GROMACS .gro file of C-alpha atoms in nm:
model
  374
    1MET     CA    1   7.184  -6.573   5.948
    2HIS     CA    2   7.577  -6.572   5.977
    3ILE     CA    3   7.549  -6.828   6.241
    4CYS     CA    4   7.353  -7.050   6.022
    5GLN     CA    5   7.590  -7.020   5.757
    6GLU     CA    6   7.885  -7.117   5.983
    7LEU     CA    7   7.699  -7.419   6.113
    8ASN     CA    8   7.569  -7.516   5.772
    9ILE     CA    9   7.194  -7.483   5.886
   10HIS     CA   10   6.944  -7.419   5.632
   11LEU     CA   11   6.752  -7.085   5.731
   12HIS     CA   12   6.382  -6.996   5.614
   13ARG     CA   13   6.306  -6.639   5.659
   14VAL     CA   14   5.937  -6.485   5.621
   15HIS     CA   15   5.822  -6.136   5.673
   16PHE     CA   16   5.464  -6.032   5.813
   17ASP     CA   17   5.249  -5.724   5.857
   18THR     CA   18   5.190  -5.771   6.203
   19ASN     CA   19   5.018  -5.444   6.279
   20GLU     CA   20   4.788  -5.491   5.980
   21TYR     CA   21   4.714  -5.868   6.099
   22ALA     CA   22   4.650  -5.733   6.456
   23SER     CA   23   4.410  -5.462   6.344
   24LEU     CA   24   4.212  -5.678   6.120
   25TYR     CA   25   4.162  -5.957   6.375
   26HIS     CA   26   4.131  -5.702   6.682
   27LEU     CA   27   4.455  -5.864   6.856
   28SER     CA   28   4.735  -5.721   7.051
   29ILE     CA   29   5.063  -5.701   6.885
   30GLU     CA   30   5.195  -5.986   7.086
   31MET     CA   31   4.932  -6.229   7.031
   32ALA     CA   32   4.912  -6.129   6.648
   33ALA     CA   33   5.289  -6.206   6.613
   34ARG     CA   34   5.241  -6.547   6.785
   35GLU     CA   35   4.976  -6.651   6.586
   36LEU     CA   36   5.165  -6.554   6.246
   37ARG     CA   37   5.472  -6.717   6.389
   38TYR     CA   38   5.308  -7.053   6.461
   39LYS     CA   39   5.100  -7.050   6.162
   40TYR     CA   40   5.397  -7.011   5.949
   41PHE     CA   41   5.591  -7.286   6.162
   42GLU     CA   42   5.331  -7.541   6.086
   43GLN     CA   43   5.321  -7.462   5.728
   44LEU     CA   44   5.694  -7.507   5.702
   45ARG     CA   45   5.685  -7.832   5.905
   46ARG     CA   46   5.426  -7.960   5.635
   47ASP     CA   47   5.636  -7.826   5.341
   48ILE     CA   48   5.954  -7.995   5.454
   49GLY     CA   49   5.790  -8.312   5.564
   50ALA     CA   50   5.935  -8.249   5.944
   51ALA     CA   51   5.782  -8.450   6.248
   52GLY     CA   52   5.764  -8.141   6.479
   53ILE     CA   53   5.850  -7.807   6.561
   54CYS     CA   54   6.111  -7.742   6.821
   55VAL     CA   55   6.112  -7.423   6.987
   56ALA     CA   56   6.357  -7.257   7.236
   57HIS     CA   57   6.123  -7.163   7.531
   58HIS     CA   58   6.324  -7.244   7.858
   59ARG     CA   59   6.211  -7.250   8.238
   60ASP     CA   60   6.208  -6.849   8.260
   61ASP     CA   61   5.963  -6.824   7.966
   62SER     CA   62   5.754  -7.074   8.153
   63VAL     CA   63   5.767  -6.871   8.484
   64GLU     CA   64   5.679  -6.550   8.296
   65THR     CA   65   5.405  -6.718   8.138
   66LEU     CA   66   5.239  -6.854   8.461
   67LEU     CA   67   5.265  -6.486   8.579
   68ILE     CA   68   5.096  -6.342   8.286
   69ASN     CA   69   4.814  -6.584   8.316
   70LEU     CA   70   4.791  -6.537   8.701
   71ILE     CA   71   4.755  -6.149   8.626
   72ARG     CA   72   4.488  -6.224   8.360
   73GLY     CA   73   4.305  -6.470   8.566
   74THR     CA   74   4.293  -6.746   8.312
   75GLY     CA   75   4.218  -7.009   8.576
   76ILE     CA   76   4.412  -7.304   8.712
   77HIS     CA   77   4.508  -7.427   8.354
   78GLY     CA   78   4.699  -7.106   8.329
   79LEU     CA   79   4.903  -7.192   8.623
   80THR     CA   80   5.085  -7.492   8.467
   81GLY     CA   81   5.307  -7.287   8.283
   82ILE     CA   82   5.421  -7.385   7.918
   83MET     CA   83   5.359  -7.747   7.822
   84PRO     CA   84   5.666  -7.936   7.702
   85VAL     CA   85   5.485  -8.105   7.420
   86ASN     CA   86   5.176  -7.938   7.261
   87GLY     CA   87   5.062  -8.105   6.954
   88LYS     CA   88   5.367  -8.061   6.707
   89ILE     CA   89   5.523  -7.817   6.898
   90ILE     CA   90   5.812  -7.962   7.116
   91ARG     CA   91   6.019  -7.753   7.401
   92PRO     CA   92   6.304  -7.962   7.486
   93LEU     CA   93   6.470  -7.681   7.680
   94LEU     CA   94   6.196  -7.596   7.946
   95CYS     CA   95   6.417  -7.793   8.214
   96VAL     CA   96   6.690  -7.532   8.198
   97SER     CA   97   6.713  -7.150   8.278
   98ARG     CA   98   6.830  -6.870   8.046
   99GLU     CA   99   7.128  -6.815   8.264
  100GLU     CA  100   7.216  -7.201   8.212
  101ILE     CA  101   7.179  -7.154   7.850
  102VAL     CA  102   7.395  -6.856   7.824
  103GLU     CA  103   7.674  -7.028   8.046
  104TYR     CA  104   7.680  -7.331   7.823
  105LEU     CA  105   7.708  -7.123   7.514
  106ALA     CA  106   8.006  -6.924   7.673
  107LEU     CA  107   8.170  -7.259   7.754
  108ARG     CA  108   8.157  -7.356   7.385
  109HIS     CA  109   8.246  -7.009   7.278
  110GLN     CA  110   7.930  -7.008   7.068
  111LYS     CA  111   7.814  -6.666   6.956
  112TYR     CA  112   7.436  -6.579   6.980
  113VAL     CA  113   7.190  -6.334   6.890
  114ILE     CA  114   6.934  -6.148   7.136
  115ASP     CA  115   6.614  -6.032   7.013
  116SER     CA  116   6.639  -5.654   7.060
  117THR     CA  117   6.260  -5.626   7.148
  118ASN     CA  118   6.352  -5.853   7.455
  119MET     CA  119   6.491  -5.530   7.622
  120GLN     CA  120   6.212  -5.314   7.591
  121ASP     CA  121   5.929  -5.284   7.858
  122THR     CA  122   5.644  -5.187   7.622
  123PHE     CA  123   5.481  -5.548   7.628
  124VAL     CA  124   5.344  -5.723   7.936
  125ARG     CA  125   5.605  -6.019   7.921
  126ASN     CA  126   5.899  -5.772   7.891
  127LYS     CA  127   5.757  -5.589   8.209
  128ILE     CA  128   5.748  -5.921   8.405
  129ARG     CA  129   6.095  -6.036   8.284
  130LEU     CA  130   6.275  -5.686   8.351
  131LYS     CA  131   6.084  -5.565   8.645
  132VAL     CA  132   5.860  -5.797   8.816
  133LEU     CA  133   6.104  -6.113   8.840
  134PRO     CA  134   6.409  -5.896   8.939
  135LEU     CA  135   6.209  -5.756   9.243
  136MET     CA  136   6.079  -6.129   9.324
  137ARG     CA  137   6.451  -6.262   9.320
  138GLU     CA  138   6.553  -6.015   9.565
  139ILE     CA  139   6.280  -6.153   9.812
  140ASN     CA  140   6.385  -6.494   9.710
  141PRO     CA  141   6.676  -6.582   9.474
  142SER     CA  142   6.510  -6.925   9.397
  143VAL     CA  143   6.188  -6.780   9.299
  144SER     CA  144   6.187  -6.932   8.928
  145GLU     CA  145   6.288  -7.270   9.060
  146ASN     CA  146   6.017  -7.252   9.342
  147ILE     CA  147   5.729  -7.124   9.082
  148THR     CA  148   5.862  -7.405   8.830
  149LYS     CA  149   5.796  -7.665   9.096
  150THR     CA  150   5.446  -7.507   9.195
  151ALA     CA  151   5.354  -7.546   8.838
  152GLU     CA  152   5.438  -7.887   8.822
  153ARG     CA  153   5.220  -7.978   9.128
  154ILE     CA  154   4.947  -7.795   8.986
  155ASN     CA  155   4.993  -7.976   8.647
  156GLU     CA  156   4.935  -8.315   8.835
  157ALA     CA  157   4.643  -8.176   9.041
  158VAL     CA  158   4.484  -8.038   8.695
  159LYS     CA  159   4.509  -8.409   8.545
  160VAL     CA  160   4.275  -8.530   8.834
  161PHE     CA  161   4.074  -8.213   8.820
  162ASP     CA  162   4.005  -8.243   8.448
  163GLU     CA  163   3.909  -8.604   8.464
  164ALA     CA  164   3.647  -8.524   8.746
  165ILE     CA  165   3.518  -8.226   8.536
  166SER     CA  166   3.502  -8.428   8.217
  167GLN     CA  167   3.278  -8.680   8.395
  168LYS     CA  168   3.033  -8.418   8.560
  169SER     CA  169   3.026  -8.279   8.196
  170ASN     CA  170   2.919  -8.589   8.039
  171GLU     CA  171   2.669  -8.669   8.301
  172ALA     CA  172   2.517  -8.313   8.209
  173ILE     CA  173   2.470  -8.377   7.838
  174ILE     CA  174   2.159  -8.510   7.759
  175SER     CA  175   2.219  -8.551   7.386
  176LYS     CA  176   2.460  -8.460   7.117
  177THR     CA  177   2.479  -8.442   6.763
  178ASP     CA  178   2.689  -8.231   6.499
  179GLU     CA  179   2.380  -7.974   6.489
  180LEU     CA  180   2.270  -7.993   6.844
  181VAL     CA  181   2.368  -8.049   7.187
  182GLU     CA  182   2.113  -8.060   7.491
  183VAL     CA  183   2.226  -7.997   7.843
  184ASP     CA  184   2.074  -8.057   8.166
  185ILE     CA  185   2.098  -7.696   8.343
  186LYS     CA  186   2.095  -7.838   8.691
  187LYS     CA  187   2.395  -8.068   8.627
  188ALA     CA  188   2.591  -7.840   8.414
  189PHE     CA  189   2.541  -7.529   8.630
  190GLN     CA  190   2.639  -7.725   8.966
  191ASN     CA  191   3.015  -7.569   8.892
  192GLU     CA  192   3.118  -7.301   8.655
  193TYR     CA  193   3.433  -7.535   8.555
  194VAL     CA  194   3.173  -7.806   8.441
  195LEU     CA  195   2.999  -7.542   8.234
  196PHE     CA  196   3.320  -7.412   8.089
  197ASN     CA  197   3.419  -7.751   7.994
  198ILE     CA  198   3.096  -7.801   7.814
  199LEU     CA  199   3.084  -7.470   7.632
  200CYS     CA  200   3.463  -7.380   7.572
  201PRO     CA  201   3.512  -7.632   7.255
  202TYR     CA  202   3.214  -7.443   7.084
  203GLY     CA  203   3.415  -7.115   7.072
  204PHE     CA  204   3.242  -6.932   7.369
  205SER     CA  205   3.483  -6.691   7.585
  206SER     CA  206   3.556  -6.707   7.980
  207ALA     CA  207   3.345  -6.383   7.999
  208GLN     CA  208   3.049  -6.506   7.812
  209ILE     CA  209   3.056  -6.830   8.000
  210GLU     CA  210   3.066  -6.641   8.340
  211GLN     CA  211   2.767  -6.447   8.228
  212ILE     CA  212   2.562  -6.771   8.113
  213TYR     CA  213   2.657  -6.927   8.439
  214HIS     CA  214   2.510  -6.613   8.660
  215SER     CA  215   2.204  -6.570   8.402
  216ASP     CA  216   1.832  -6.547   8.525
  217PHE     CA  217   1.701  -6.916   8.411
  218SER     CA  218   1.382  -6.766   8.450
  219LYS     CA  219   1.392  -6.569   8.132
  220ILE     CA  220   1.310  -6.826   7.881
  221GLY     CA  221   1.501  -6.788   7.550
  222ASN     CA  222   1.826  -6.588   7.656
  223GLN     CA  223   2.092  -6.626   7.396
  224TRP     CA  224   2.470  -6.599   7.357
  225CYS     CA  225   2.657  -6.631   7.039
  226SER     CA  226   3.017  -6.742   6.952
  227MET     CA  227   3.153  -6.743   6.622
  228ASN     CA  228   2.988  -7.041   6.475
  229TYR     CA  229   2.709  -7.144   6.768
  230VAL     CA  230   2.422  -7.022   6.968
  231VAL     CA  231   2.349  -7.111   7.337
  232THR     CA  232   1.992  -7.100   7.432
  233ILE     CA  233   1.829  -7.125   7.781
  234ASP     CA  234   1.494  -7.290   7.760
  235ARG     CA  235   1.321  -7.386   8.094
  236THR     CA  236   1.567  -7.680   8.244
  237ARG     CA  237   1.748  -7.720   7.932
  238LEU     CA  238   2.066  -7.527   7.758
  239PHE     CA  239   2.086  -7.579   7.400
  240ILE     CA  240   2.408  -7.542   7.187
  241ASP     CA  241   2.330  -7.520   6.825
  242LYS     CA  242   2.510  -7.423   6.488
  243LYS     CA  243   2.435  -7.080   6.377
  244ILE     CA  244   2.161  -7.054   6.134
  245GLU     CA  245   2.298  -6.941   5.778
  246GLU     CA  246   2.115  -6.630   5.672
  247ARG     CA  247   1.933  -6.720   5.330
  248GLN     CA  248   1.728  -6.547   5.090
  249PRO     CA  249   1.379  -6.679   5.006
  250MET     CA  250   1.385  -6.945   4.760
  251ARG     CA  251   1.156  -6.916   4.454
  252ILE     CA  252   0.966  -7.226   4.331
  253PRO     CA  253   0.823  -7.164   3.990
  254GLU     CA  254   0.717  -7.548   3.924
  255GLU     CA  255   0.723  -7.904   4.035
  256GLY     CA  256   1.065  -8.054   4.152
  257ILE     CA  257   1.303  -8.096   4.440
  258TYR     CA  258   1.445  -7.766   4.585
  259VAL     CA  259   1.740  -7.739   4.807
  260PHE     CA  260   1.723  -7.455   5.073
  261SER     CA  261   2.020  -7.581   5.252
  262GLU     CA  262   2.246  -7.870   5.313
  263LYS     CA  263   1.986  -8.044   5.511
  264GLU     CA  264   1.662  -7.881   5.407
  265ARG     CA  265   1.513  -7.987   5.088
  266VAL     CA  266   1.146  -7.960   4.961
  267SER     CA  267   0.971  -8.165   4.721
  268VAL     CA  268   0.690  -8.011   4.513
  269LYS     CA  269   0.460  -8.224   4.314
  270LEU     CA  270   0.113  -8.200   4.142
  271GLN     CA  271  -0.137  -8.483   4.129
  272VAL     CA  272  -0.496  -8.528   4.012
  273ALA     CA  273  -0.740  -8.595   4.286
  274ASP     CA  274  -0.854  -8.919   4.163
  275GLU     CA  275  -0.995  -9.213   4.321
  276SER     CA  276  -0.637  -9.353   4.393
  277PHE     CA  277  -0.517  -9.039   4.563
  278GLN     CA  278  -0.488  -9.059   4.944
  279VAL     CA  279  -0.384  -8.792   5.187
  280ASN     CA  280  -0.061  -8.837   5.379
  281ARG     CA  281  -0.117  -8.716   5.723
  282ASN     CA  282   0.261  -8.734   5.822
  283SER     CA  283   0.354  -8.384   5.929
  284SER     CA  284   0.660  -8.375   5.693
  285TYR     CA  285   0.380  -8.336   5.428
  286ALA     CA  286   0.147  -8.092   5.321
  287CYS     CA  287  -0.171  -8.208   5.067
  288LEU     CA  288  -0.307  -7.853   4.933
  289ASP     CA  289  -0.583  -7.771   4.685
  290ALA     CA  290  -0.362  -7.674   4.357
  291ASP     CA  291  -0.630  -7.458   4.244
  292LYS     CA  292  -0.636  -7.228   4.562
  293VAL     CA  293  -0.253  -7.187   4.557
  294GLN     CA  294  -0.064  -6.929   4.306
  295PHE     CA  295   0.261  -7.001   4.193
  296PRO     CA  296   0.535  -6.913   4.213
  297LEU     CA  297   0.596  -7.054   4.576
  298TYR     CA  298   0.851  -6.914   4.797
  299LEU     CA  299   1.023  -7.114   5.068
  300ARG     CA  300   1.195  -6.918   5.365
  301ARG     CA  301   1.265  -6.879   5.725
  302ALA     CA  302   0.964  -6.772   5.929
  303THR     CA  303   0.987  -6.405   6.042
  304ILE     CA  304   0.833  -6.172   6.282
  305GLY     CA  305   0.474  -6.100   6.261
  306ASP     CA  306   0.409  -6.399   6.027
  307ARG     CA  307   0.029  -6.532   6.054
  308PHE     CA  308  -0.138  -6.838   5.925
  309VAL     CA  309  -0.457  -7.015   5.984
  310PRO     CA  310  -0.365  -7.331   6.126
  311TYR     CA  311  -0.523  -7.658   5.979
  312GLY     CA  312  -0.834  -7.727   6.184
  313MET     CA  313  -0.884  -7.353   6.289
  314LYS     CA  314  -1.100  -7.037   6.148
  315GLY     CA  315  -0.895  -6.765   6.290
  316SER     CA  316  -0.543  -6.673   6.220
  317LYS     CA  317  -0.269  -6.725   6.453
  318LEU     CA  318   0.100  -6.585   6.493
  319VAL     CA  319   0.336  -6.837   6.396
  320SER     CA  320   0.564  -6.755   6.679
  321ASP     CA  321   0.255  -6.795   6.913
  322PHE     CA  322   0.184  -7.139   6.747
  323LEU     CA  323   0.540  -7.266   6.786
  324THR     CA  324   0.540  -7.154   7.135
  325ASP     CA  325   0.237  -7.362   7.200
  326ARG     CA  326   0.435  -7.650   7.051
  327LYS     CA  327   0.700  -7.598   7.295
  328LYS     CA  328   0.937  -7.472   7.048
  329THR     CA  329   1.286  -7.324   7.172
  330ARG     CA  330   1.379  -6.988   7.067
  331HIS     CA  331   1.655  -7.127   6.834
  332GLU     CA  332   1.402  -7.395   6.668
  333LYS     CA  333   1.167  -7.092   6.614
  334ALA     CA  334   1.446  -6.920   6.431
  335LYS     CA  335   1.503  -7.236   6.215
  336GLN     CA  336   1.144  -7.277   6.123
  337LEU     CA  337   1.059  -7.288   5.737
  338VAL     CA  338   0.744  -7.161   5.580
  339VAL     CA  339   0.625  -7.195   5.225
  340THR     CA  340   0.435  -6.916   5.084
  341ASP     CA  341   0.237  -6.841   4.750
  342THR     CA  342   0.276  -6.551   4.534
  343THR     CA  343   0.031  -6.350   4.722
  344GLY     CA  344   0.238  -6.391   5.043
  345ASN     CA  345   0.009  -6.607   5.219
  346ILE     CA  346   0.159  -6.895   5.401
  347VAL     CA  347   0.039  -7.233   5.276
  348TRP     CA  348   0.242  -7.465   5.493
  349LEU     CA  349   0.441  -7.412   5.829
  350VAL     CA  350   0.704  -7.671   5.715
  351ASN     CA  351   0.700  -7.990   5.918
  352GLU     CA  352   0.418  -7.840   6.156
  353ARG     CA  353   0.061  -7.766   5.981
  354PRO     CA  354  -0.077  -7.664   5.663
  355ASP     CA  355  -0.286  -7.341   5.642
  356ASN     CA  356  -0.646  -7.458   5.639
  357ARG     CA  357  -0.760  -7.182   5.371
  358PHE     CA  358  -0.551  -7.397   5.107
  359CYS     CA  359  -0.633  -7.750   5.236
  360ILE     CA  360  -0.806  -7.994   5.023
  361THR     CA  361  -1.181  -8.057   5.025
  362ASP     CA  362  -1.443  -8.280   4.877
  363ASP     CA  363  -1.444  -8.030   4.566
  364THR     CA  364  -1.060  -8.053   4.508
  365ARG     CA  365  -0.971  -8.151   4.161
  366ASN     CA  366  -0.595  -8.098   4.175
  367VAL     CA  367  -0.369  -8.167   4.471
  368LEU     CA  368  -0.033  -7.985   4.540
  369ILE     CA  369   0.195  -8.217   4.749
  370LEU     CA  370   0.454  -8.042   4.954
  371CYS     CA  371   0.716  -8.280   5.124
  372LEU     CA  372   0.993  -8.203   5.369
  373LEU     CA  373   1.273  -8.472   5.257
  374PRO     CA  374   1.472  -8.652   5.515
   0.00000   0.00000   0.00000
């Protein structure tokens, strides 16, 4: 603070409960402090209208980071050290060592402050700084410079590698929307890095991706979850789908349009079965005998054990078996909607098949028309 006052530099300070944050999000103290620090930097940057955030990482910090990543097994990207520019974060001192910075400050008779925690070997980085690197310098005094050069070469190789992996990843993707990504298993699993490149943006960890890569493809329906997405293996395909938000059954007391979710709306309409009436045979419609259906209706997800009598059949069938016959994936089954009446009977397997017991006949006088709106 005194240095800032002497140099007329505006100082911003903030205090965090790092232990509480680390406990809440299951992070190490180091990682929690880093997240809090950079979140604050970005908020401050926006508040003062700054173009970027300059931080004082130097060459030795980059060497330490590379060694940490090597120990943790983070892959080739972790062996490139710290990047000079990462979004709004700018590191102008990566080309010089700590020793060079200290010598420069001494020449200018400039006072400086050292973080006291840097001298404690409690954290992994400090153990490398205080114990590992000094030992490596005994073997080779130029170890930091040599590791930096190696990181630069790896960084150049990574650019070529990433381009090739990106091309392979794109070839493996069959279709992609905001809701669903369909991937060709044979092409995606030719290399674990290809699979990693496809799944990493959806929040899947390295450990999960390794498990998926070594999974048994013969077991149809295997699933893995990230925070917001679900991966399902189904025959020759891998599906990346947004997690289904759990919702309570929606009560439908009368005619109208009912919004179950952002993309799931059902229209309920009553009509007299006169000469002008024509049955809409599109699967997104269900035309039922209104006098056989008891209100209120309920719109919900299909659950284990649900049964109905598919239109055209006499006997009942498990909804799950019906959907299996329709070649539906495990995740598609989990998203399946049903409409029941007040007795609990399924009257419509939405977008698939109405229940035969409630379908219209020659004796029908009033028609209940259900429609899944686009």
